[in-house]
Amino acid sequence: MTTLELVWFILIGVLWAGFLFLEGFDFGIGMQFAFNARDDKDREALYQAIGPNWDANEVWLITAGGATFAAFPGWYASLFSGFYLMLFIVLLSLIYRGVSFEFREHMPTIQATHLWERLIALTSFLVPFFLGMILTATVSGMPIDAHGDLSARFFDYVTPMTLVGGVAVALMSYVHGLNYTRLRIEGKIQQRALTQLRYLYPVLLAGEVVFAVLLFFYTDFYQTKAMWTIIILAFIVLITVSGWYIALKKQHEIIPFILSGLSLASVVTLLFVGLFPRVIVANNPIHNLTIVSTASSAYTLKLMTIVVLTALPITLVYQIWSFWVFRKRIISHKVVE
């Protein structure tokens, strides 16, 4: 394995972690259109909280897919063909989610507006749920042949492990969104977010314990990466408990938001550490897809590294500036134009 192959494997993991940290609270805000907003002004406040940034946050997912295609074409081919239906649902949900944000502003009736807002909530759940299923399926073992072709049936995709993984990512995104609501919006919706967190943090903690147990039965993480697996799992539980305590007992807003985002990023870290040096685990270990077997040429990786080193700092500076410009709190009982 070359240095650039390792660097790009890590970079793709960082892109997934960044996507879930940033877009995770967008999904959580979207789900609140159904589970937290009580009137049109609440929904307008929710939209304004993410309106300037949600589409930019999605770029992290596009970049992760593009980087996988360029750096590890074998990984990309097996992943996108083997999980075609799930990824199609994710793509369709992202499209309708974006369309819903725009269409809700232009509907002639309240009923039509609410229809698009319910679609925002639904698609904001479907994307993290199916991405969670995909990510956990890749580490659980899939039917891959000697040519790297992934041909799976329904119950290869839908297992207790993948279902818990999907629910966990969706729930973590919702908690992340509630923490973002507390950080960005003032009014009764902020208090309702705190009330929901009071009940959801224990559920999330229980789900993390179940996920840790399922890792033992559905993956080889405890056999091959026992120390790192236990450390990362303990870290996830620790920051969840810390966020729970700081949000509810200390009434802080910024720290719980950062911690809920780190919990999502830590799940990605756990999966990528467990995968290494593989990229998709096969039921037959001989057919595992690895970093070395799926990587592009050294020249391609070198060229991509130059491009990233040039473009990434500019992108990060722009996104940080954008969040700074739109940092002002939003009042839920007063629509901000």
mmCIF file of C-alpha atoms in Angstrom:
data_model
loop_
_atom_site.group_PDB
_atom_site.id
_atom_site.type_symbol
_atom_site.label_atom_id
_atom_site.label_comp_id
_atom_site.label_asym_id
_atom_site.label_seq_id
_atom_site.Cartn_x
_atom_site.Cartn_y
_atom_site.Cartn_z
ATOM 1 C CA MET A 1 0.000 0.000 0.000
ATOM 2 C CA THR A 2 1.401 3.387 -0.990
ATOM 3 C CA THR A 3 1.248 6.555 1.080
ATOM 4 C CA LEU A 4 -1.151 8.240 -1.362
ATOM 5 C CA GLU A 5 -3.517 5.258 -1.285
ATOM 6 C CA LEU A 6 -3.644 5.499 2.509
ATOM 7 C CA VAL A 7 -4.052 9.284 2.393
ATOM 8 C CA TRP A 8 -7.003 9.061 0.019
ATOM 9 C CA PHE A 9 -8.697 6.351 2.069
ATOM 10 C CA ILE A 10 -8.425 8.629 5.108
ATOM 11 C CA LEU A 11 -9.559 11.647 3.090
ATOM 12 C CA ILE A 12 -12.726 9.868 1.924
ATOM 13 C CA GLY A 13 -13.452 9.001 5.549
ATOM 14 C CA VAL A 14 -12.956 12.660 6.488
ATOM 15 C CA LEU A 15 -15.361 13.728 3.723
ATOM 16 C CA TRP A 16 -18.042 11.336 5.021
ATOM 17 C CA ALA A 17 -17.466 12.539 8.583
ATOM 18 C CA GLY A 18 -17.659 16.175 7.483
ATOM 19 C CA PHE A 19 -20.825 15.494 5.517
ATOM 20 C CA LEU A 20 -22.612 13.889 8.463
ATOM 21 C CA PHE A 21 -21.440 16.616 10.850
ATOM 22 C CA LEU A 22 -22.674 19.444 8.602
ATOM 23 C CA GLU A 23 -25.596 17.886 6.780
ATOM 24 C CA GLY A 24 -26.624 15.894 9.844
ATOM 25 C CA PHE A 25 -28.129 18.943 11.543
ATOM 26 C CA ASP A 26 -29.781 19.898 8.224
ATOM 27 C CA PHE A 27 -31.508 16.513 8.218
ATOM 28 C CA GLY A 28 -32.439 17.029 11.866
ATOM 29 C CA ILE A 29 -33.932 20.427 11.066
ATOM 30 C CA GLY A 30 -35.851 18.911 8.153
ATOM 31 C CA MET A 31 -37.364 16.196 10.347
ATOM 32 C CA GLN A 32 -38.501 18.879 12.782
ATOM 33 C CA PHE A 33 -40.908 20.196 10.156
ATOM 34 C CA ALA A 34 -43.045 17.214 11.215
ATOM 35 C CA PHE A 35 -41.998 16.604 14.831
ATOM 36 C CA ASN A 36 -41.272 19.993 16.386
ATOM 37 C CA ALA A 37 -42.808 22.860 14.397
ATOM 38 C CA ARG A 38 -46.307 23.890 15.482
ATOM 39 C CA ASP A 39 -47.176 26.610 12.988
ATOM 40 C CA ASP A 40 -46.009 28.286 9.796
ATOM 41 C CA LYS A 41 -43.746 30.701 11.660
ATOM 42 C CA ASP A 42 -41.939 27.814 13.341
ATOM 43 C CA ARG A 43 -41.425 26.122 9.989
ATOM 44 C CA GLU A 44 -40.189 29.359 8.446
ATOM 45 C CA ALA A 45 -37.698 29.767 11.291
ATOM 46 C CA LEU A 46 -36.472 26.193 10.770
ATOM 47 C CA TYR A 47 -35.969 26.839 7.080
ATOM 48 C CA GLN A 48 -34.116 30.092 7.687
ATOM 49 C CA ALA A 49 -31.806 28.359 10.171
ATOM 50 C CA ILE A 50 -30.358 26.193 7.383
ATOM 51 C CA GLY A 51 -31.482 28.063 4.262
ATOM 52 C CA PRO A 52 -28.128 29.728 3.456
ATOM 53 C CA ASN A 53 -26.032 26.567 3.949
ATOM 54 C CA TRP A 54 -27.917 23.306 3.415
ATOM 55 C CA ASP A 55 -27.065 22.996 -0.295
ATOM 56 C CA ALA A 56 -23.390 23.782 0.368
ATOM 57 C CA ASN A 57 -23.306 21.075 3.041
ATOM 58 C CA GLU A 58 -24.525 18.508 0.498
ATOM 59 C CA VAL A 59 -21.406 19.183 -1.570
ATOM 60 C CA TRP A 60 -19.451 17.114 0.954
ATOM 61 C CA LEU A 61 -21.427 14.022 -0.116
ATOM 62 C CA ILE A 62 -20.913 14.779 -3.807
ATOM 63 C CA THR A 63 -17.208 15.276 -3.176
ATOM 64 C CA ALA A 64 -16.995 11.989 -1.253
ATOM 65 C CA GLY A 65 -18.622 10.164 -4.171
ATOM 66 C CA GLY A 66 -16.414 11.892 -6.724
ATOM 67 C CA ALA A 67 -13.263 11.211 -4.712
ATOM 68 C CA THR A 68 -14.193 7.535 -4.435
ATOM 69 C CA PHE A 69 -14.771 7.357 -8.196
ATOM 70 C CA ALA A 70 -11.387 8.933 -8.992
ATOM 71 C CA ALA A 71 -9.212 7.428 -6.253
ATOM 72 C CA PHE A 72 -10.794 3.969 -5.904
ATOM 73 C CA PRO A 73 -12.752 3.123 -9.066
ATOM 74 C CA GLY A 74 -13.093 -0.529 -8.043
ATOM 75 C CA TRP A 75 -14.662 0.487 -4.745
ATOM 76 C CA TYR A 76 -16.977 2.945 -6.492
ATOM 77 C CA ALA A 77 -18.070 0.368 -9.099
ATOM 78 C CA SER A 78 -18.960 -2.330 -6.580
ATOM 79 C CA LEU A 79 -20.580 0.090 -4.135
ATOM 80 C CA PHE A 80 -22.751 1.926 -6.643
ATOM 81 C CA SER A 81 -23.796 -1.185 -8.559
ATOM 82 C CA GLY A 82 -24.320 -3.400 -5.506
ATOM 83 C CA PHE A 83 -26.266 -0.751 -3.564
ATOM 84 C CA TYR A 84 -27.944 0.737 -6.616
ATOM 85 C CA LEU A 85 -31.518 0.740 -5.281
ATOM 86 C CA MET A 86 -30.592 2.206 -1.884
ATOM 87 C CA LEU A 87 -28.432 4.889 -3.475
ATOM 88 C CA PHE A 88 -31.213 5.650 -5.942
ATOM 89 C CA ILE A 89 -33.582 6.250 -3.014
ATOM 90 C CA VAL A 90 -30.952 8.508 -1.402
ATOM 91 C CA LEU A 91 -30.499 10.460 -4.639
ATOM 92 C CA LEU A 92 -34.233 10.774 -5.224
ATOM 93 C CA SER A 93 -34.742 11.921 -1.633
ATOM 94 C CA LEU A 94 -32.023 14.559 -1.998
ATOM 95 C CA ILE A 95 -33.645 15.831 -5.193
ATOM 96 C CA TYR A 96 -37.147 16.039 -3.712
ATOM 97 C CA ARG A 97 -35.758 17.563 -0.513
ATOM 98 C CA GLY A 98 -34.126 20.375 -2.462
ATOM 99 C CA VAL A 99 -37.201 20.863 -4.613
ATOM 100 C CA SER A 100 -39.435 20.944 -1.524
ATOM 101 C CA PHE A 101 -37.457 23.787 0.039
ATOM 102 C CA GLU A 102 -38.085 25.874 -3.063
ATOM 103 C CA PHE A 103 -41.656 24.820 -3.899
ATOM 104 C CA ARG A 104 -43.021 25.447 -0.400
ATOM 105 C CA GLU A 105 -42.356 29.154 -0.968
ATOM 106 C CA HIS A 106 -44.504 29.334 -4.095
ATOM 107 C CA MET A 107 -47.603 27.269 -3.365
ATOM 108 C CA PRO A 108 -50.976 29.049 -3.783
ATOM 109 C CA THR A 109 -52.648 27.220 -0.869
ATOM 110 C CA ILE A 110 -51.699 26.341 2.689
ATOM 111 C CA GLN A 111 -52.492 22.671 2.038
ATOM 112 C CA ALA A 112 -50.023 22.528 -0.843
ATOM 113 C CA THR A 113 -47.365 24.251 1.239
ATOM 114 C CA HIS A 114 -47.815 21.748 4.045
ATOM 115 C CA LEU A 115 -47.569 18.869 1.554
ATOM 116 C CA TRP A 116 -44.086 19.980 0.511
ATOM 117 C CA GLU A 117 -43.110 20.549 4.134
ATOM 118 C CA ARG A 118 -44.125 16.992 5.015
ATOM 119 C CA LEU A 119 -41.987 15.835 2.102
ATOM 120 C CA ILE A 120 -39.052 17.766 3.567
ATOM 121 C CA ALA A 121 -39.491 15.827 6.824
ATOM 122 C CA LEU A 122 -39.786 12.464 5.046
ATOM 123 C CA THR A 123 -36.787 12.908 2.762
ATOM 124 C CA SER A 124 -34.714 14.318 5.634
ATOM 125 C CA PHE A 125 -35.292 10.983 7.398
ATOM 126 C CA LEU A 126 -34.803 8.718 4.386
ATOM 127 C CA VAL A 127 -31.351 10.029 3.441
ATOM 128 C CA PRO A 128 -29.555 9.415 6.774
ATOM 129 C CA PHE A 129 -31.494 6.177 7.304
ATOM 130 C CA PHE A 130 -30.403 4.604 4.017
ATOM 131 C CA LEU A 131 -26.887 5.997 4.235
ATOM 132 C CA GLY A 132 -26.632 4.410 7.683
ATOM 133 C CA MET A 133 -27.801 1.096 6.237
ATOM 134 C CA ILE A 134 -25.276 1.300 3.394
ATOM 135 C CA LEU A 135 -22.355 2.170 5.638
ATOM 136 C CA THR A 136 -23.086 -0.641 8.087
ATOM 137 C CA ALA A 137 -23.749 -3.164 5.300
ATOM 138 C CA THR A 138 -20.293 -2.567 3.827
ATOM 139 C CA VAL A 139 -18.659 -3.685 7.091
ATOM 140 C CA SER A 140 -21.053 -6.583 7.789
ATOM 141 C CA GLY A 141 -20.073 -8.819 4.882
ATOM 142 C CA MET A 142 -21.651 -8.877 1.436
ATOM 143 C CA PRO A 143 -21.760 -11.518 -1.347
ATOM 144 C CA ILE A 144 -18.865 -10.469 -3.594
ATOM 145 C CA ASP A 145 -17.358 -12.734 -6.253
ATOM 146 C CA ALA A 146 -13.765 -13.061 -7.426
ATOM 147 C CA HIS A 147 -14.275 -10.252 -9.971
ATOM 148 C CA GLY A 148 -15.398 -7.782 -7.308
ATOM 149 C CA ASP A 149 -19.045 -7.904 -8.377
ATOM 150 C CA LEU A 150 -21.531 -7.474 -5.536
ATOM 151 C CA SER A 151 -24.772 -9.441 -6.069
ATOM 152 C CA ALA A 152 -26.932 -9.370 -2.975
ATOM 153 C CA ARG A 153 -30.507 -10.252 -2.087
ATOM 154 C CA PHE A 154 -32.987 -8.446 0.128
ATOM 155 C CA PHE A 155 -31.848 -10.006 3.408
ATOM 156 C CA ASP A 156 -28.204 -9.287 2.619
ATOM 157 C CA TYR A 157 -29.082 -5.594 2.760
ATOM 158 C CA VAL A 158 -31.763 -5.707 5.453
ATOM 159 C CA THR A 159 -30.386 -7.199 8.661
ATOM 160 C CA PRO A 160 -30.676 -6.241 12.336
ATOM 161 C CA MET A 161 -27.248 -4.632 11.992
ATOM 162 C CA THR A 162 -28.133 -2.450 9.005
ATOM 163 C CA LEU A 163 -31.562 -1.509 10.379
ATOM 164 C CA VAL A 164 -30.056 -0.420 13.706
ATOM 165 C CA GLY A 165 -27.334 1.412 11.792
ATOM 166 C CA GLY A 166 -29.908 3.257 9.693
ATOM 167 C CA VAL A 167 -32.076 4.201 12.667
ATOM 168 C CA ALA A 168 -28.996 5.226 14.661
ATOM 169 C CA VAL A 169 -27.711 7.634 11.989
ATOM 170 C CA ALA A 170 -31.206 9.104 11.508
ATOM 171 C CA LEU A 171 -31.729 9.516 15.275
ATOM 172 C CA MET A 172 -28.271 11.018 15.770
ATOM 173 C CA SER A 173 -29.031 13.459 12.956
ATOM 174 C CA TYR A 174 -32.309 14.414 14.615
ATOM 175 C CA VAL A 175 -30.605 15.000 17.963
ATOM 176 C CA HIS A 176 -27.935 17.026 16.148
ATOM 177 C CA GLY A 177 -30.710 19.068 14.531
ATOM 178 C CA LEU A 178 -32.406 19.686 17.886
ATOM 179 C CA ASN A 179 -29.121 20.968 19.282
ATOM 180 C CA TYR A 180 -28.768 23.235 16.248
ATOM 181 C CA THR A 181 -32.306 24.527 16.828
ATOM 182 C CA ARG A 182 -31.360 25.461 20.382
ATOM 183 C CA LEU A 183 -28.274 27.213 19.068
ATOM 184 C CA ARG A 184 -29.881 29.158 16.228
ATOM 185 C CA ILE A 185 -33.555 29.759 17.045
ATOM 186 C CA GLU A 186 -35.226 31.569 19.918
ATOM 187 C CA GLY A 187 -38.784 30.985 21.056
ATOM 188 C CA LYS A 188 -41.033 28.133 22.110
ATOM 189 C CA ILE A 189 -39.594 25.825 19.447
ATOM 190 C CA GLN A 190 -36.253 26.071 21.262
ATOM 191 C CA GLN A 191 -37.875 24.894 24.498
ATOM 192 C CA ARG A 192 -39.646 22.041 22.711
ATOM 193 C CA ALA A 193 -36.281 20.978 21.294
ATOM 194 C CA LEU A 194 -34.859 20.817 24.810
ATOM 195 C CA THR A 195 -37.850 18.775 25.998
ATOM 196 C CA GLN A 196 -37.398 16.293 23.150
ATOM 197 C CA LEU A 197 -33.688 15.988 23.912
ATOM 198 C CA ARG A 198 -34.596 15.048 27.483
ATOM 199 C CA TYR A 199 -36.309 11.902 26.150
ATOM 200 C CA LEU A 200 -34.179 11.176 23.073
ATOM 201 C CA TYR A 201 -30.731 11.162 24.664
ATOM 202 C CA PRO A 202 -31.510 8.024 26.747
ATOM 203 C CA VAL A 203 -32.951 6.341 23.626
ATOM 204 C CA LEU A 204 -29.851 7.270 21.644
ATOM 205 C CA LEU A 205 -27.573 5.943 24.362
ATOM 206 C CA ALA A 206 -29.464 2.643 24.450
ATOM 207 C CA GLY A 207 -29.226 2.429 20.665
ATOM 208 C CA GLU A 208 -25.459 2.913 20.801
ATOM 209 C CA VAL A 209 -25.173 0.026 23.237
ATOM 210 C CA VAL A 210 -27.252 -2.214 20.942
ATOM 211 C CA PHE A 211 -25.094 -1.156 17.990
ATOM 212 C CA ALA A 212 -21.937 -2.040 19.941
ATOM 213 C CA VAL A 213 -23.338 -5.507 20.672
ATOM 214 C CA LEU A 214 -24.356 -6.095 17.047
ATOM 215 C CA LEU A 215 -20.838 -5.167 15.926
ATOM 216 C CA PHE A 216 -19.635 -8.287 17.737
ATOM 217 C CA PHE A 217 -22.014 -10.591 15.862
ATOM 218 C CA TYR A 218 -21.982 -9.007 12.390
ATOM 219 C CA THR A 219 -18.388 -7.772 12.004
ATOM 220 C CA ASP A 220 -14.853 -8.831 12.851
ATOM 221 C CA PHE A 221 -14.020 -5.490 14.483
ATOM 222 C CA TYR A 222 -13.552 -6.973 17.967
ATOM 223 C CA GLN A 223 -11.283 -9.678 16.560
ATOM 224 C CA THR A 224 -9.094 -7.566 14.263
ATOM 225 C CA LYS A 225 -9.259 -4.058 15.761
ATOM 226 C CA ALA A 226 -10.357 -4.732 19.347
ATOM 227 C CA MET A 227 -8.496 -1.879 21.044
ATOM 228 C CA TRP A 228 -9.506 0.811 18.535
ATOM 229 C CA THR A 229 -13.094 -0.454 18.389
ATOM 230 C CA ILE A 230 -13.513 -0.287 22.161
ATOM 231 C CA ILE A 231 -11.817 3.129 22.373
ATOM 232 C CA ILE A 232 -14.006 4.696 19.672
ATOM 233 C CA LEU A 233 -17.197 3.114 21.018
ATOM 234 C CA ALA A 234 -16.359 4.385 24.503
ATOM 235 C CA PHE A 235 -15.703 7.839 23.046
ATOM 236 C CA ILE A 236 -19.095 7.845 21.281
ATOM 237 C CA VAL A 237 -20.870 6.882 24.504
ATOM 238 C CA LEU A 238 -18.854 9.444 26.487
ATOM 239 C CA ILE A 239 -19.684 12.382 24.218
ATOM 240 C CA THR A 240 -23.346 11.330 24.122
ATOM 241 C CA VAL A 241 -23.548 11.286 27.917
ATOM 242 C CA SER A 242 -21.610 14.571 28.074
ATOM 243 C CA GLY A 243 -23.917 16.220 25.558
ATOM 244 C CA TRP A 244 -26.943 14.960 27.489
ATOM 245 C CA TYR A 245 -25.626 16.371 30.763
ATOM 246 C CA ILE A 246 -24.401 19.706 29.368
ATOM 247 C CA ALA A 247 -27.591 20.331 27.374
ATOM 248 C CA LEU A 248 -30.056 19.472 30.125
ATOM 249 C CA LYS A 249 -28.222 20.270 33.347
ATOM 250 C CA LYS A 250 -25.965 23.135 32.292
ATOM 251 C CA GLN A 251 -28.343 24.539 29.657
ATOM 252 C CA HIS A 252 -25.432 25.125 27.287
ATOM 253 C CA GLU A 253 -26.050 25.259 23.537
ATOM 254 C CA ILE A 254 -22.770 25.335 21.606
ATOM 255 C CA ILE A 255 -21.005 22.415 23.311
ATOM 256 C CA PRO A 256 -23.908 19.900 22.955
ATOM 257 C CA PHE A 257 -24.151 20.831 19.269
ATOM 258 C CA ILE A 258 -20.434 20.179 18.739
ATOM 259 C CA LEU A 259 -20.636 16.905 20.666
ATOM 260 C CA SER A 260 -23.654 15.598 18.725
ATOM 261 C CA GLY A 261 -21.806 16.374 15.493
ATOM 262 C CA LEU A 262 -18.692 14.613 16.771
ATOM 263 C CA SER A 263 -20.758 11.530 17.597
ATOM 264 C CA LEU A 264 -21.815 11.284 13.938
ATOM 265 C CA ALA A 265 -18.241 11.824 12.774
ATOM 266 C CA SER A 266 -17.048 9.196 15.267
ATOM 267 C CA VAL A 267 -19.382 6.570 13.799
ATOM 268 C CA VAL A 268 -17.715 7.112 10.422
ATOM 269 C CA THR A 269 -14.314 6.871 12.103
ATOM 270 C CA LEU A 270 -15.314 3.592 13.745
ATOM 271 C CA LEU A 271 -16.447 2.077 10.460
ATOM 272 C CA PHE A 272 -13.392 3.207 8.480
ATOM 273 C CA VAL A 273 -10.963 2.027 11.159
ATOM 274 C CA GLY A 274 -12.719 -1.337 11.247
ATOM 275 C CA LEU A 275 -12.688 -1.583 7.457
ATOM 276 C CA PHE A 276 -8.983 -0.847 7.004
ATOM 277 C CA PRO A 277 -7.274 -2.085 4.840
ATOM 278 C CA ARG A 278 -10.524 -3.174 3.185
ATOM 279 C CA VAL A 279 -13.132 -0.950 1.553
ATOM 280 C CA ILE A 280 -16.003 -3.479 1.417
ATOM 281 C CA VAL A 281 -16.091 -6.674 3.452
ATOM 282 C CA ALA A 282 -17.058 -9.838 1.581
ATOM 283 C CA ASN A 283 -18.703 -12.898 3.078
ATOM 284 C CA ASN A 284 -15.707 -14.824 1.749
ATOM 285 C CA PRO A 285 -12.570 -13.072 3.058
ATOM 286 C CA ILE A 286 -10.679 -14.036 -0.103
ATOM 287 C CA HIS A 287 -12.934 -11.688 -2.087
ATOM 288 C CA ASN A 288 -12.639 -8.665 0.208
ATOM 289 C CA LEU A 289 -12.242 -5.416 -1.708
ATOM 290 C CA THR A 290 -9.132 -3.694 -0.396
ATOM 291 C CA ILE A 291 -7.502 -0.294 -0.737
ATOM 292 C CA VAL A 292 -4.728 -1.766 -2.888
ATOM 293 C CA SER A 293 -6.976 -3.795 -5.192
ATOM 294 C CA THR A 294 -9.393 -0.937 -5.932
ATOM 295 C CA ALA A 295 -7.048 2.083 -6.076
ATOM 296 C CA SER A 296 -6.250 4.207 -9.118
ATOM 297 C CA SER A 297 -2.756 4.612 -10.525
ATOM 298 C CA ALA A 298 -0.073 6.538 -8.654
ATOM 299 C CA TYR A 299 -0.190 9.325 -11.266
ATOM 300 C CA THR A 300 -3.955 9.778 -10.820
ATOM 301 C CA LEU A 301 -3.658 9.936 -7.037
ATOM 302 C CA LYS A 302 -0.786 12.422 -7.264
ATOM 303 C CA LEU A 303 -2.738 14.692 -9.626
ATOM 304 C CA MET A 304 -5.832 14.540 -7.405
ATOM 305 C CA THR A 305 -3.743 15.427 -4.351
ATOM 306 C CA ILE A 306 -2.464 18.578 -6.067
ATOM 307 C CA VAL A 307 -6.009 19.609 -6.989
ATOM 308 C CA VAL A 308 -7.291 19.020 -3.453
ATOM 309 C CA LEU A 309 -4.449 20.930 -1.822
ATOM 310 C CA THR A 310 -5.294 23.853 -4.079
ATOM 311 C CA ALA A 311 -9.091 23.853 -3.856
ATOM 312 C CA LEU A 312 -9.827 22.588 -0.335
ATOM 313 C CA PRO A 313 -8.509 25.604 1.621
ATOM 314 C CA ILE A 314 -10.557 27.968 -0.555
ATOM 315 C CA THR A 315 -13.694 25.882 -0.038
ATOM 316 C CA LEU A 316 -13.232 25.679 3.731
ATOM 317 C CA VAL A 317 -12.618 29.422 4.055
ATOM 318 C CA TYR A 318 -15.747 30.179 2.034
ATOM 319 C CA GLN A 319 -17.928 27.830 4.065
ATOM 320 C CA ILE A 320 -16.635 29.163 7.402
ATOM 321 C CA TRP A 321 -17.262 32.719 6.173
ATOM 322 C CA SER A 322 -20.794 31.764 5.121
ATOM 323 C CA PHE A 323 -21.633 30.395 8.579
ATOM 324 C CA TRP A 324 -20.162 33.525 10.165
ATOM 325 C CA VAL A 325 -22.225 35.875 7.985
ATOM 326 C CA PHE A 326 -25.493 34.040 8.818
ATOM 327 C CA ARG A 327 -24.715 33.535 12.524
ATOM 328 C CA LYS A 328 -27.534 35.757 13.808
ATOM 329 C CA ARG A 329 -30.210 34.004 15.853
ATOM 330 C CA ILE A 330 -33.681 33.574 14.397
ATOM 331 C CA ILE A 331 -36.884 34.357 16.295
ATOM 332 C CA SER A 332 -39.468 31.630 15.750
ATOM 333 C CA HIS A 333 -42.459 33.869 16.459
ATOM 334 C CA LYS A 334 -41.297 36.506 14.028
ATOM 335 C CA VAL A 335 -40.593 35.662 10.403
ATOM 336 C CA VAL A 336 -37.246 37.118 9.404
ATOM 337 C CA GLU A 337 -37.214 38.314 5.834
#
